[in-house]
CSV table of C-alpha atoms in Angstrom, one decimal:
chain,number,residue,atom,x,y,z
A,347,UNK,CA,-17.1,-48.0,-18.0
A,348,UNK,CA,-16.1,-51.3,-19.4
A,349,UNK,CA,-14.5,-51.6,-22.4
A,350,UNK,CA,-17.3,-52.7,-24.4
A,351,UNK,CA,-19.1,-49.1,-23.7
A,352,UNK,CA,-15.8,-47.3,-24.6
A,353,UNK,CA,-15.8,-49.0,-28.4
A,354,UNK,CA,-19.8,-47.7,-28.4
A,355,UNK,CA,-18.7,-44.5,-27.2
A,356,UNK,CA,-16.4,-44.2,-30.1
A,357,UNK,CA,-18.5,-45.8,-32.6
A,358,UNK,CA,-21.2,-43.3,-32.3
A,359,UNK,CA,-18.6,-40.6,-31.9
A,360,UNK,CA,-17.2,-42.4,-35.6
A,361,UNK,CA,-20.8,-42.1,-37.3
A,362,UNK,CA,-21.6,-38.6,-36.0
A,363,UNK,CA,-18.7,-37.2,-37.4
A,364,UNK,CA,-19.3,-38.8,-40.2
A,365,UNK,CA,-23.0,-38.2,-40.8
A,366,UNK,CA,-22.6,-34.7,-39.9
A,367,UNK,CA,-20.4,-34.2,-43.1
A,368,UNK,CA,-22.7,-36.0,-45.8
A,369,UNK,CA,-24.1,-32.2,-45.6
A,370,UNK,CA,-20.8,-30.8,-47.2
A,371,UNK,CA,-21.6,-31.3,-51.0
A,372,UNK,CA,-24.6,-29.4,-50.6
A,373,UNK,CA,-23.8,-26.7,-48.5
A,374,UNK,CA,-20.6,-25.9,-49.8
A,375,UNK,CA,-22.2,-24.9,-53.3
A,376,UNK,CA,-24.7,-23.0,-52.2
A,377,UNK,CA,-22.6,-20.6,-50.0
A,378,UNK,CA,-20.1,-20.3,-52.9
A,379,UNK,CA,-22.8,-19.5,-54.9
A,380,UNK,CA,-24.5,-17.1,-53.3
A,381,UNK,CA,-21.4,-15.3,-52.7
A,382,UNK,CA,-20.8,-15.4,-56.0
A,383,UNK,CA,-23.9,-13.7,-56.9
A,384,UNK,CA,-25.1,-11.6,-54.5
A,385,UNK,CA,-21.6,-10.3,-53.3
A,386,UNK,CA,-19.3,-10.2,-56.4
A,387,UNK,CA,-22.1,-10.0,-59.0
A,388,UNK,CA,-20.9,-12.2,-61.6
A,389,UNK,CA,-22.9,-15.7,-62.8
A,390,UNK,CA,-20.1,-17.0,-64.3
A,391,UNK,CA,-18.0,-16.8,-60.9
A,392,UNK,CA,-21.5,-18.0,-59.0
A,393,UNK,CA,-21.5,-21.3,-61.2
A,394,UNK,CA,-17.8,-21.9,-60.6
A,395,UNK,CA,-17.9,-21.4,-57.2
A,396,UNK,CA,-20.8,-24.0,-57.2
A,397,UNK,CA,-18.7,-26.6,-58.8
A,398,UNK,CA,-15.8,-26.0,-56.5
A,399,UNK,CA,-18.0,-26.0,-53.3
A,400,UNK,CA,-19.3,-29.4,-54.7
A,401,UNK,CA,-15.6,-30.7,-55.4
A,402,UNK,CA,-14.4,-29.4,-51.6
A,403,UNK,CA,-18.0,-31.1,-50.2
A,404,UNK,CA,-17.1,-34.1,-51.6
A,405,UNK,CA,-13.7,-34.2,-50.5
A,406,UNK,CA,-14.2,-33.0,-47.3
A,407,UNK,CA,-16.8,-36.1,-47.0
A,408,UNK,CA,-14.2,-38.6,-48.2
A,409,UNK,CA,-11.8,-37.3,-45.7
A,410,UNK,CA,-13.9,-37.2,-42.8
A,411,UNK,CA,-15.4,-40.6,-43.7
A,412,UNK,CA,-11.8,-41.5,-43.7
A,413,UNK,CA,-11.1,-40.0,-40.5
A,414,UNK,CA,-13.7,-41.4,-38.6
A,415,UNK,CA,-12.6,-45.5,-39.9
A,416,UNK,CA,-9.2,-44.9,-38.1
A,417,UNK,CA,-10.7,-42.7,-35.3
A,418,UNK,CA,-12.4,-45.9,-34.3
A,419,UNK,CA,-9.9,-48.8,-36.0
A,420,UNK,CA,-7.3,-47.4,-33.5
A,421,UNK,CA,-9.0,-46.6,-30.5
A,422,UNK,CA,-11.6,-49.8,-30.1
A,423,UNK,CA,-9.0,-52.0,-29.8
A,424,UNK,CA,-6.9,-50.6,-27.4
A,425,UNK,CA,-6.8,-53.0,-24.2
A,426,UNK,CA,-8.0,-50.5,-21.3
């Protein structure tokens, strides 16, 4: 593979991991949720776990956004 493929290669690698945790904010809340109501039986708890799984889904986006920029900034321009 030429070098040209190898910064594709790592591009798509860059967006998948990326994409893949858009999904965060949403899930997150829901599972917290859920556990909140159905296991520990309390509203209350199932509406702040909500907010925190939003909070950690929207972190964990930021920081896998992050990730993926300097995943590909440091490994497309390395001379191969």
């Amino acid at each position: 593979m030429n070098n040209n493929d190898d910064n594709t290669a790592i591009l798509l690698t860059s967006i998948i991991v990326a994409a893949s945790s858009l999904a965060l904010p949403f899930i997150l809340p829901i599972v917290f949720s859920l556990v909140g109501q159905l296991i520990l039986r309390d509203e209350g708890l199932a509406m702040i776990g909500a907010l925190l799984g939003f909070s950690l889904g929207i972190a964990g986006t930021v920081m896998s956004i992050q990730w993926s920029m300097r995943y590909y900034r440091k490994n497309s321009n390395k001379d191969r």
